[in-house]
Short mmCIF file of C-alpha atoms and ligand atoms in Angstrom, two decimals:
data_model
loop_
_atom_site.label_atom_id
_atom_site.label_comp_id
_atom_site.label_asym_id
_atom_site.label_seq_id
_atom_site.Cartn_x
_atom_site.Cartn_y
_atom_site.Cartn_z
CA UNK A 1 0.00 0.00 0.00
CA UNK A 2 1.17 3.48 -0.65
CA UNK A 3 -0.57 6.38 1.00
CA UNK A 4 0.35 9.92 0.34
CA UNK A 5 -0.23 13.02 2.36
CA UNK A 6 -3.29 11.70 3.98
CA UNK A 7 -4.66 13.91 6.71
CA UNK A 8 -7.36 11.31 6.96
CA UNK A 9 -8.16 8.80 9.63
CA UNK A 10 -10.17 6.29 7.66
CA UNK A 11 -7.26 3.98 7.07
CA UNK A 12 -4.83 5.27 9.61
CA UNK A 13 -1.49 3.47 9.33
CA UNK A 14 -0.48 4.60 12.80
CA UNK A 15 -3.52 2.82 14.30
CA UNK A 16 -2.91 -0.58 12.69
CA UNK A 17 -2.67 -3.21 15.41
CA UNK A 18 -3.91 -0.76 18.04
CA UNK A 19 -5.32 -2.35 21.19
CA UNK A 20 -8.63 -1.12 22.59
CA UNK A 21 -8.80 -0.19 26.26
CA UNK A 22 -12.08 0.53 28.04
CA UNK A 23 -13.35 1.15 31.57
CA UNK A 24 -14.69 -2.10 33.07
CA UNK A 25 -18.29 -2.27 34.27
CA UNK A 26 -17.56 -2.89 37.94
CA UNK A 27 -20.75 -4.69 38.98
CA UNK A 28 -20.39 -7.16 36.10
CA UNK A 29 -16.72 -8.10 36.32
CA UNK A 30 -16.20 -11.80 35.58
CA UNK A 31 -12.46 -11.60 36.24
CA UNK A 32 -11.51 -12.28 32.61
CA UNK A 33 -9.42 -9.96 30.51
CA UNK A 34 -9.99 -9.21 26.83
CA UNK A 35 -7.25 -8.04 24.50
CA UNK A 36 -8.51 -6.83 21.11
CA UNK A 37 -6.44 -5.30 18.35
CA UNK A 38 -7.63 -4.03 15.01
CA UNK A 39 -6.43 -3.73 11.43
CA UNK A 40 -7.80 -2.16 8.29
CA UNK A 41 -10.30 0.61 7.80
CA UNK A 42 -12.23 2.75 10.27
CA UNK A 43 -15.22 0.37 10.00
CA UNK A 44 -13.11 -2.32 11.64
CA UNK A 45 -11.99 -0.06 14.46
CA UNK A 46 -15.60 0.94 14.98
CA UNK A 47 -16.61 -2.76 15.03
CA UNK A 48 -13.98 -3.50 17.69
CA UNK A 49 -15.70 -0.95 19.91
CA UNK A 50 -18.97 -2.83 19.38
CA UNK A 51 -17.30 -6.16 20.18
CA UNK A 52 -15.74 -4.75 23.34
CA UNK A 53 -19.07 -3.24 24.38
CA UNK A 54 -20.80 -6.62 23.99
CA UNK A 55 -18.15 -8.37 26.09
CA UNK A 56 -17.96 -5.62 28.72
CA UNK A 57 -21.65 -6.23 29.31
CA UNK A 58 -20.73 -9.87 29.98
CA UNK A 59 -18.22 -8.85 32.62
CA UNK A 60 -14.94 -8.77 30.68
CA UNK A 61 -12.44 -6.00 31.17
CA UNK A 62 -10.05 -4.88 28.46
CA UNK A 63 -6.28 -4.94 28.66
CA UNK A 64 -3.63 -3.49 26.40
CA UNK A 65 -1.21 -6.29 27.31
CA UNK A 66 -1.99 -9.55 25.52
CA UNK A 67 0.32 -11.54 27.80
CA UNK A 68 -2.15 -11.13 30.68
CA UNK A 69 -5.29 -11.67 28.58
CA UNK A 70 -7.76 -14.55 28.85
CA UNK A 71 -9.20 -13.79 25.42
CA UNK A 72 -7.25 -12.37 22.48
CA UNK A 73 -9.18 -11.09 19.49
CA UNK A 74 -7.65 -9.82 16.32
CA UNK A 75 -10.02 -7.88 14.07
CA UNK A 76 -8.76 -8.40 10.55
CA UNK A 77 -8.76 -6.81 7.11
CA UNK A 78 -8.75 -8.67 3.80
CA UNK A 79 -8.51 -5.83 1.36
CA UNK A 80 -4.92 -6.55 0.34
CA UNK A 81 -2.65 -9.52 0.65
CA UNK A 82 -0.17 -7.71 2.88
CA UNK A 83 -2.95 -6.94 5.38
CA UNK A 84 -3.57 -10.69 5.71
CA UNK A 85 0.14 -11.51 5.96
CA UNK A 86 0.44 -9.05 8.80
CA UNK A 87 -2.33 -10.80 10.72
CA UNK A 88 -0.78 -14.24 10.22
CA UNK A 89 2.55 -12.98 11.49
CA UNK A 90 0.87 -11.41 14.47
CA UNK A 91 -0.88 -14.70 15.30
CA UNK A 92 2.51 -16.42 15.52
CA UNK A 93 3.47 -13.97 18.26
CA UNK A 94 0.55 -15.17 20.39
CA UNK A 95 1.86 -18.76 20.43
CA UNK A 96 3.97 -18.30 23.57
CA UNK A 97 1.05 -16.73 25.43
CA UNK A 98 -1.02 -19.79 24.57
CA UNK A 99 1.70 -22.16 25.78
CA UNK A 100 1.86 -20.28 29.09
CA UNK A 101 -1.91 -20.16 29.42
CA UNK A 102 -3.58 -23.15 27.73
CA UNK A 103 -7.02 -21.73 28.66
CA UNK A 104 -6.37 -18.65 26.55
CA UNK A 105 -8.98 -18.11 23.82
CA UNK A 106 -7.62 -16.78 20.53
CA UNK A 107 -10.17 -15.47 18.07
CA UNK A 108 -10.06 -14.01 14.58
CA UNK A 109 -12.78 -11.49 13.72
CA UNK A 110 -13.68 -9.39 10.70
CA UNK A 111 -13.13 -9.68 6.98
CA UNK A 112 -10.38 -12.29 6.94
CA UNK A 113 -12.48 -14.51 9.21
CA UNK A 114 -15.40 -14.13 6.83
CA UNK A 115 -13.27 -14.83 3.76
CA UNK A 116 -11.55 -17.96 5.10
CA UNK A 117 -14.29 -19.26 7.42
CA UNK A 118 -13.52 -22.64 9.00
CA UNK A 119 -10.47 -22.98 6.75
CA UNK A 120 -8.85 -20.60 9.19
CA UNK A 121 -9.08 -23.22 11.94
CA UNK A 122 -7.33 -25.74 9.68
CA UNK A 123 -4.61 -23.33 8.66
CA UNK A 124 -3.90 -21.74 12.03
CA UNK A 125 -3.94 -24.30 14.83
CA UNK A 126 -3.63 -21.56 17.43
CA UNK A 127 -7.02 -20.11 16.57
CA UNK A 128 -10.05 -21.24 18.62
CA UNK A 129 -12.79 -19.05 17.26
CA UNK A 130 -13.56 -17.47 13.87
CA UNK A 131 -16.28 -14.81 13.74
CA UNK A 132 -17.56 -12.78 10.80
CA UNK A 133 -18.59 -9.11 11.03
CA UNK A 134 -22.32 -9.85 11.40
CA UNK A 135 -21.99 -12.39 14.22
CA UNK A 136 -20.53 -10.39 17.07
CA UNK A 137 -23.61 -10.72 19.26
CA UNK A 138 -22.87 -14.45 19.32
CA UNK A 139 -19.39 -13.94 20.79
CA UNK A 140 -20.30 -14.72 24.43
CA UNK A 141 -21.78 -18.09 23.31
CA UNK A 142 -18.81 -18.83 21.09
CA UNK A 143 -16.39 -18.14 23.93
CA UNK A 144 -18.42 -20.52 26.11
CA UNK A 145 -18.13 -23.17 23.41
CA UNK A 146 -14.37 -22.76 23.38
CA UNK A 147 -14.30 -22.90 27.20
CA UNK A 148 -16.03 -26.26 26.96
CA UNK A 149 -13.26 -27.58 24.75
CA UNK A 150 -14.60 -27.00 21.23
CA UNK A 151 -13.48 -24.67 18.51
CA UNK A 152 -16.15 -22.32 17.22
CA UNK A 153 -17.11 -20.60 13.99
CA UNK A 154 -19.91 -18.17 13.17
CA UNK A 155 -19.54 -16.45 9.84
CA UNK A 156 -23.21 -16.06 8.99
CA UNK A 157 -23.88 -12.85 7.13
CA UNK A 158 -27.07 -11.03 7.91
CA UNK A 159 -29.46 -8.88 5.88
CA UNK A 160 -30.55 -6.97 8.96
CA UNK A 161 -27.77 -6.70 11.52
CA UNK A 162 -26.65 -3.10 12.05
CA UNK A 163 -25.84 -3.24 15.80
CA UNK A 164 -28.07 -0.16 15.99
CA UNK A 165 -28.91 -0.70 19.64
CA UNK A 166 -25.32 -1.15 20.81
CA UNK A 167 -23.63 2.04 21.91
CA UNK A 168 -19.95 1.63 21.25
CA UNK A 169 -17.71 2.75 24.12
CA UNK A 170 -14.87 5.00 23.04
CA UNK A 171 -12.79 5.61 26.09
CA UNK A 172 -9.45 5.27 24.35
CA UNK A 173 -10.25 7.95 21.77
CA UNK A 174 -9.20 11.58 22.08
CA UNK A 175 -12.73 12.51 23.15
CA UNK A 176 -13.02 14.91 20.22
CA UNK A 177 -13.60 12.92 17.01
CA UNK A 178 -15.68 9.75 16.74
CA UNK A 179 -16.69 7.41 13.94
CA UNK A 180 -20.35 6.52 13.68
CA UNK A 181 -21.35 3.59 11.54
CA UNK A 182 -24.50 4.38 9.52
CA UNK A 183 -24.70 1.26 7.39
CA UNK A 184 -23.02 -2.07 6.81
CA UNK A 185 -22.07 -4.16 3.80
CA UNK A 186 -22.08 -3.21 0.14
CA UNK A 187 -24.31 -4.06 -2.80
CA UNK A 188 -21.87 -2.93 -5.44
CA UNK A 189 -19.77 -5.61 -7.00
CA UNK A 190 -16.59 -3.80 -7.93
CA UNK A 191 -14.64 -6.57 -9.55
CA UNK A 192 -11.46 -6.06 -7.50
CA UNK A 193 -13.12 -5.89 -4.11
CA UNK A 194 -13.69 -8.50 -1.40
CA UNK A 195 -16.03 -6.37 0.68
CA UNK A 196 -19.33 -7.67 -0.77
CA UNK A 197 -18.16 -11.18 0.16
CA UNK A 198 -16.81 -10.37 3.60
CA UNK A 199 -19.29 -7.81 4.87
CA UNK A 200 -22.44 -8.93 3.09
CA UNK A 201 -25.42 -7.07 1.69
CA UNK A 202 -25.92 -3.40 2.27
CA UNK A 203 -28.19 -2.38 5.14
CA UNK A 204 -28.80 1.04 6.62
CA UNK A 205 -29.10 1.76 10.28
CA UNK A 206 -32.16 3.40 11.83
CA UNK A 207 -31.61 7.18 11.54
CA UNK A 208 -32.98 7.74 15.04
CA UNK A 209 -30.26 5.54 16.54
CA UNK A 210 -27.64 7.44 14.52
CA UNK A 211 -28.92 10.85 15.64
CA UNK A 212 -29.09 9.60 19.23
CA UNK A 213 -25.53 8.31 19.11
CA UNK A 214 -24.30 11.63 17.66
CA UNK A 215 -26.28 13.60 20.27
CA UNK A 216 -24.84 11.45 23.08
CA UNK A 217 -21.35 11.97 21.69
CA UNK A 218 -21.87 15.72 21.54
CA UNK A 219 -23.19 15.75 25.11
CA UNK A 220 -20.05 13.87 26.17
CA UNK A 221 -17.91 16.63 24.65
CA UNK A 222 -17.16 15.22 21.19
CA UNK A 223 -16.92 17.89 18.51
CA UNK A 224 -16.71 15.90 15.30
CA UNK A 225 -18.44 12.80 13.96
CA UNK A 226 -17.55 10.92 10.79
CA UNK A 227 -20.49 8.97 9.38
CA UNK A 228 -19.17 5.71 8.03
CA UNK A 229 -20.35 3.35 5.32
CA UNK A 230 -18.89 1.58 2.30
CA UNK A 231 -21.15 3.71 0.13
CA UNK A 232 -22.83 6.39 2.22
CA UNK A 233 -24.66 7.85 -0.76
CA UNK A 234 -26.85 4.79 -1.00
CA UNK A 235 -27.95 5.10 2.63
CA UNK A 236 -31.68 4.52 2.70
CA UNK A 237 -34.03 3.92 5.59
CA UNK A 238 -37.52 2.83 4.72
CA UNK A 239 -39.12 1.49 7.84
CA UNK A 240 -41.91 3.76 9.07
CA UNK A 241 -40.94 5.30 12.34
CA UNK A 242 -43.06 4.39 15.39
CA UNK A 243 -43.78 8.11 15.83
CA UNK A 244 -46.15 7.70 12.89
CA UNK A 245 -48.50 5.85 15.15
CA UNK A 246 -47.80 7.93 18.23
CA UNK A 247 -50.08 10.72 19.20
CA UNK A 248 -49.38 13.44 21.70
CA UNK A 249 -46.17 13.05 23.63
CA UNK A 250 -44.04 11.93 20.71
CA UNK A 251 -40.58 13.30 21.09
CA UNK A 252 -39.79 16.24 18.82
CA UNK A 253 -36.75 14.55 17.32
CA UNK A 254 -38.83 11.54 16.30
CA UNK A 255 -41.32 13.70 14.48
CA UNK A 256 -38.56 15.61 12.75
CA UNK A 257 -37.33 12.43 11.09
CA UNK A 258 -40.62 12.16 9.32
CA UNK A 259 -40.44 15.63 7.93
CA UNK A 260 -37.39 14.59 5.91
CA UNK A 261 -39.05 11.57 4.38
CA UNK A 262 -40.43 11.61 0.88
CA UNK A 263 -43.59 9.61 0.43
CA UNK A 264 -42.46 6.73 -1.69
CA UNK A 265 -43.72 3.25 -2.28
CA UNK A 266 -47.14 1.73 -2.07
CA UNK A 267 -47.30 1.96 1.69
CA UNK A 268 -46.35 5.64 1.67
CA UNK A 269 -43.44 4.83 3.90
CA UNK A 270 -41.16 7.74 4.63
CA UNK A 271 -37.72 7.25 3.12
CA UNK A 272 -34.70 8.85 4.73
CA UNK A 273 -31.87 9.18 2.23
CA UNK A 274 -28.28 10.23 2.85
CA UNK A 275 -28.95 13.93 2.28
CA UNK A 276 -31.78 13.74 4.85
CA UNK A 277 -29.57 11.91 7.33
CA UNK A 278 -26.76 14.43 6.91
CA UNK A 279 -29.20 17.21 7.62
CA UNK A 280 -30.53 15.46 10.72
CA UNK A 281 -27.02 14.95 12.12
CA UNK A 282 -26.00 18.51 11.22
CA UNK A 283 -28.93 19.73 13.31
CA UNK A 284 -27.68 18.00 16.47
CA UNK A 285 -25.62 21.15 17.10
CA UNK A 286 -23.89 23.77 14.95
CA UNK A 287 -20.86 23.08 17.18
CA UNK A 288 -20.69 19.46 16.03
CA UNK A 289 -18.71 18.98 12.84
CA UNK A 290 -19.98 16.33 10.49
CA UNK A 291 -17.83 14.36 8.06
CA UNK A 292 -18.67 11.24 6.09
CA UNK A 293 -17.03 8.55 4.04
CA UNK A 294 -17.02 6.90 1.56
CA UNK A 295 -18.94 8.51 -1.29
CA UNK A 296 -19.59 6.69 -4.55
CA UNK A 297 -19.44 8.58 -7.87
CA UNK A 298 -22.49 6.74 -9.22
CA UNK A 299 -24.65 7.67 -6.22
CA UNK A 300 -23.57 11.08 -4.95
CA UNK A 301 -26.45 13.44 -5.68
CA UNK A 302 -26.77 17.19 -6.03
CA UNK A 303 -29.15 17.00 -3.07
CA UNK A 304 -26.24 15.79 -0.90
CA UNK A 305 -24.05 18.61 -2.24
CA UNK A 306 -26.70 21.25 -1.52
CA UNK A 307 -27.10 19.86 2.00
CA UNK A 308 -23.36 20.25 2.57
CA UNK A 309 -23.56 23.78 1.23
CA UNK A 310 -26.51 24.61 3.48
CA UNK A 311 -24.89 23.62 6.80
CA UNK A 312 -21.67 25.27 7.95
CA UNK A 313 -20.90 22.35 10.23
CA UNK A 314 -20.91 19.75 7.41
CA UNK A 315 -17.30 19.78 6.33
CA UNK A 316 -16.37 20.75 2.81
CA UNK A 317 -14.53 17.59 2.09
CA UNK A 318 -15.53 14.63 -0.10
CA UNK A 319 -13.66 11.38 -0.60
CA UNK A 320 -14.71 10.29 -4.08
CA UNK A 321 -12.76 7.25 -5.29
CA UNK A 322 -12.02 7.34 -9.03
CA UNK A 323 -9.98 4.08 -9.18
CA UNK A 324 -9.19 4.64 -12.89
CA UNK A 325 -9.58 7.57 -15.25
CA UNK A 326 -10.34 5.33 -18.22
CA UNK A 327 -13.87 4.22 -19.10
CA UNK A 328 -12.92 0.76 -20.40
CA UNK A 329 -10.97 -0.02 -17.23
CA UNK A 330 -13.82 1.35 -15.10
CA UNK A 331 -16.14 -1.05 -16.90
CA UNK A 332 -13.83 -3.97 -16.19
CA UNK A 333 -13.74 -2.84 -12.58
CA UNK A 334 -17.56 -2.83 -12.65
CA UNK A 335 -17.63 0.64 -11.16
CA UNK A 336 -20.86 1.44 -13.07
CA UNK A 337 -19.79 4.96 -14.04
CA UNK A 338 -17.51 6.18 -16.77
CA UNK A 339 -15.04 8.99 -17.12
CA UNK A 340 -17.64 11.52 -18.30
CA UNK A 341 -19.98 10.69 -15.43
CA UNK A 342 -17.18 11.17 -12.91
CA UNK A 343 -16.22 14.50 -14.45
CA UNK A 344 -19.86 15.58 -14.25
CA UNK A 345 -19.87 14.84 -10.49
CA UNK A 346 -16.61 16.73 -9.99
CA UNK A 347 -18.05 19.69 -11.90
CA UNK A 348 -21.15 19.58 -9.70
CA UNK A 349 -19.03 19.63 -6.52
CA UNK A 350 -16.98 22.56 -7.81
CA UNK A 351 -20.13 24.42 -8.88
CA UNK A 352 -22.20 23.86 -5.72
CA UNK A 353 -19.44 23.86 -3.07
CA UNK A 354 -16.56 25.94 -4.44
CA UNK A 355 -13.37 25.24 -2.51
CA UNK A 356 -14.51 21.78 -1.39
CA UNK A 357 -11.54 19.46 -0.82
CA UNK A 358 -11.68 16.23 -2.79
CA UNK A 359 -9.64 13.11 -2.18
CA UNK A 360 -9.64 9.82 -4.01
CA UNK A 361 -8.49 6.20 -4.34
CA UNK A 362 -6.53 5.06 -7.36
CA UNK A 363 -5.70 1.51 -8.40
CA UNK A 364 -2.96 1.28 -10.96
CA UNK A 365 -2.03 -1.70 -13.15
CA UNK A 366 -5.50 -3.25 -13.17
CA UNK A 367 -5.94 -6.26 -15.48
CA UNK A 368 -5.08 -5.38 -19.12
CA UNK A 369 -4.62 -1.65 -18.41
CA UNK A 370 -2.67 -0.13 -21.30
CA UNK A 371 -0.20 2.71 -21.15
CA UNK A 372 -2.74 5.08 -22.74
CA UNK A 373 -5.37 4.04 -20.21
CA UNK A 374 -2.91 4.72 -17.41
CA UNK A 375 -2.40 8.17 -18.92
CA UNK A 376 -6.15 8.73 -18.66
CA UNK A 377 -5.82 8.32 -14.90
CA UNK A 378 -3.04 10.88 -14.85
CA UNK A 379 -5.10 13.30 -16.93
CA UNK A 380 -8.06 12.84 -14.61
CA UNK A 381 -5.79 13.77 -11.72
CA UNK A 382 -4.81 16.88 -13.65
CA UNK A 383 -8.47 17.69 -14.18
CA UNK A 384 -9.49 17.33 -10.54
CA UNK A 385 -6.36 18.38 -8.64
CA UNK A 386 -7.10 16.09 -5.70
CA UNK A 387 -6.15 17.31 -2.25
CA UNK A 388 -4.87 13.88 -1.36
CA UNK A 389 -5.12 10.26 -2.41
CA UNK A 390 -4.74 6.65 -1.49
CA UNK A 391 -2.80 5.03 -4.29
CA UNK A 392 -2.36 1.30 -4.79
CA UNK A 393 -0.96 -1.18 -7.26
CA UNK A 394 -3.61 -3.71 -8.20
CA UNK A 395 -3.34 -6.83 -6.09
CA UNK A 396 -5.60 -9.74 -6.99
CA UNK A 397 -7.81 -10.96 -4.16
CA UNK A 398 -9.08 -14.55 -4.20
CA UNK A 399 -12.80 -14.96 -4.83
CA UNK A 400 -13.35 -11.56 -6.43
CA UNK A 401 -14.95 -11.15 -9.86
CA UNK A 402 -11.67 -9.89 -11.30
CA UNK A 403 -9.81 -12.94 -10.00
CA UNK A 404 -12.38 -15.17 -11.69
CA UNK A 405 -12.66 -13.28 -14.96
CA UNK A 406 -9.45 -11.45 -15.79
CA UNK A 407 -5.75 -12.21 -15.84
CA UNK A 408 -3.60 -10.14 -13.50
CA UNK A 409 -1.33 -9.53 -16.47
CA UNK A 410 0.45 -6.25 -15.84
CA UNK A 411 4.05 -7.01 -14.82
CA UNK A 412 5.05 -5.81 -11.37
CA UNK A 413 7.73 -3.51 -12.76
CA UNK A 414 5.13 -1.76 -14.95
CA UNK A 415 2.70 -1.45 -12.03
CA UNK A 416 5.47 0.06 -9.94
CA UNK A 417 6.42 2.54 -12.63
CA UNK A 418 2.79 3.63 -13.10
CA UNK A 419 2.33 3.99 -9.36
CA UNK A 420 5.44 6.10 -9.19
CA UNK A 421 4.04 8.46 -11.82
CA UNK A 422 0.71 8.69 -10.03
CA UNK A 423 2.36 9.36 -6.67
CA UNK A 424 4.59 12.06 -8.18
CA UNK A 425 1.58 13.79 -9.70
CA UNK A 426 -0.38 13.63 -6.47
CA UNK A 427 2.53 15.05 -4.51
CA UNK A 428 2.61 17.97 -6.88
CA UNK A 429 -1.15 18.54 -6.58
CA UNK A 430 -1.27 18.14 -2.80
CA UNK A 431 1.44 20.72 -2.43
CA UNK A 432 -0.34 23.15 -4.77
CA UNK A 433 -3.65 22.68 -2.96
CA UNK A 434 -2.01 23.44 0.40
CA UNK A 435 -0.02 26.35 -1.00
CA UNK A 436 -3.25 27.90 -2.24
CA UNK A 437 -4.40 28.17 1.38
CA UNK A 438 -1.39 30.19 2.53
CA UNK A 439 -2.62 33.68 3.46
CA UNK A 440 -6.14 32.44 4.31
CA UNK A 441 -7.74 31.98 7.72
CA UNK A 442 -9.02 28.49 8.53
CA UNK A 443 -11.38 27.36 11.26
CA UNK A 444 -9.57 24.53 13.02
CA UNK A 445 -10.81 22.02 15.59
CA UNK A 446 -7.87 21.45 17.96
CA UNK A 447 -7.18 17.73 18.38
CA UNK A 448 -4.08 17.80 20.62
CA UNK A 449 -0.36 18.40 20.57
CA UNK A 450 1.37 18.10 17.23
CA UNK A 451 3.36 14.92 16.64
CA UNK A 452 6.62 16.80 16.65
CA UNK A 453 6.35 19.18 19.60
CA UNK A 454 4.34 19.89 22.73
CA UNK A 455 4.79 23.56 21.96
CA UNK A 456 2.39 23.20 19.05
CA UNK A 457 -1.21 22.09 18.71
CA UNK A 458 -2.59 20.38 15.64
CA UNK A 459 -6.07 20.08 14.25
CA UNK A 460 -7.97 19.86 11.01
CA UNK A 461 -9.47 22.54 8.87
CA UNK A 462 -12.96 22.24 7.47
CA UNK A 463 -11.35 20.81 4.30
CA UNK A 464 -9.55 18.19 6.37
CA UNK A 465 -6.05 19.64 6.02
CA UNK A 466 -3.79 19.18 9.04
CA UNK A 467 -2.94 22.56 10.59
CA UNK A 468 -0.16 23.15 13.15
CA UNK A 469 0.11 26.30 15.30
CA UNK A 470 1.64 27.35 18.64
CA UNK A 471 0.00 26.33 21.90
CA UNK A 472 -1.73 29.25 23.65
CA UNK A 473 -3.34 29.86 27.04
CA UNK A 474 -6.71 30.82 25.67
CA UNK A 475 -7.51 27.68 23.77
CA UNK A 476 -7.23 23.93 24.23
CA UNK A 477 -8.04 20.62 22.49
CA UNK A 478 -11.71 20.27 21.62
CA UNK A 479 -12.11 23.97 20.84
CA UNK A 480 -12.38 25.72 17.51
CA UNK A 481 -9.88 28.44 16.65
CA UNK A 482 -9.27 30.59 13.60
CA UNK A 483 -5.76 30.06 12.30
CA UNK A 484 -4.06 32.35 9.83
CA UNK A 485 -2.00 30.15 7.49
CA UNK A 486 1.53 31.44 7.10
CA UNK A 487 3.13 28.59 5.15
CA UNK A 488 2.78 24.96 4.20
CA UNK A 489 4.92 21.85 4.00
CA UNK A 490 3.99 19.05 1.57
CA UNK A 491 1.43 17.70 4.05
CA UNK A 492 0.68 20.34 6.66
CA UNK A 493 -0.44 23.93 6.99
CA UNK A 494 1.41 26.04 9.53
CA UNK A 495 0.04 29.22 11.06
CA UNK A 496 -0.99 31.21 14.12
CA UNK A 497 -4.25 31.75 15.95
CA UNK A 498 -5.92 35.08 15.13
S1 SF4 B 1 -18.21 0.25 -3.54
FE1 SF4 B 1 -16.93 -1.23 -4.63
S2 SF4 B 1 -14.87 -0.89 -3.73
FE2 SF4 B 1 -16.35 0.02 -2.31
S3 SF4 B 1 -16.78 -1.60 -0.83
FE3 SF4 B 1 -18.36 -1.72 -2.41
S4 SF4 B 1 -17.59 -3.26 -3.86
FE4 SF4 B 1 -15.83 -2.60 -2.59
#
């Protein structure tokens, strides 16, 4: 994987393998310690919080030291081969802990568990339990099964599970930004992607539970929420809200949901789409910043763009993966849009939200990609001038449509060369985009000390750029400040509070 200049936390390299630590629930303590570490995207980190919340309720307490744990869970990612290799290597490190404590339960969760299912138990003798992303409620039973001497697997995918009623506990976060899962799974079948196989069909979470979670977070002092989904633009909630049948005494917020619904379908059920949901979350408080990811070029609507424009607290930043700038390659990737469509969406963003930051994902060296087609990706980058990008060489994943249909026929050296060109171009654009902000004043949410010095704070601008500025007595993490930008490096804006 090659990331570049990513002031983005969705796939945060520094968090890979991070252990989750939470306050125990004292009256429920069963004396057993849970160690859980996570890999991959923000969805996985968010899921680990759900897993920990389920087990805390059963009396577990978390530990950040796996050598003292009674249960070790590793929440895995399958998106690239090196992510899986990393997990397998990590499992080897748990062997000694298991020798010392034969009662130790070792479990594999998440996408890799779903992809390999019971094969995992055959391949990794250390592993006792394999659990897919839709089966976390079953974890207490599965642990009991292992305690009774069996190995356990639950990789059933669900059409309904959204864990809507489970409030994830986030005590090891900075208390300022939180991820909120709004949907699960994906119904797109991009030919390179394992997600539809590992995380199942798309389902949206009840908007009331999302608004409640965001409101609770705000009341606890959080200042920014990022709404998460594989394809947030296809968020759709159809079920009629119980407030429909309630008379007097219905809570105001429940009634407000209905006012966003269009009457669609035979049963006149209100439908809450992503634009409606964004608006509902934006209304929690003007002091709560709202971000979201990931958008899909085929689904992002002008209605969403106008909603962003309407609310100051919805950040002007959109992650819109292009993957390839060539229409034939996009068709092979089954992205269901072409170059012209993508350009139309970019034009709409620029027209409706001028100054909006745009980031992207690029896969280079996809099956049969020619040199000219690669150049189309470069020219698309020139057209958009992305603020930042995740850039990858194509890596074939077993079980995907591309693995079944197309030969992975671009030599590694060619893939590397193309990636190099893409990275060089992005570096140039990222620098230009940051340079353009020198001399402006940016509203920044302070997240903490900068990585390099305790004399400086860092935080993000509305457009998601990292901003560094001197610590001052009159402001602290969790507050908004206006920062005049004096200069930029290739990845950071530097300034002073005004
Ligand atoms: S939209 Fe495509 S790339 Fe994204 S998760 Fe779904 S299938 Fe994978």
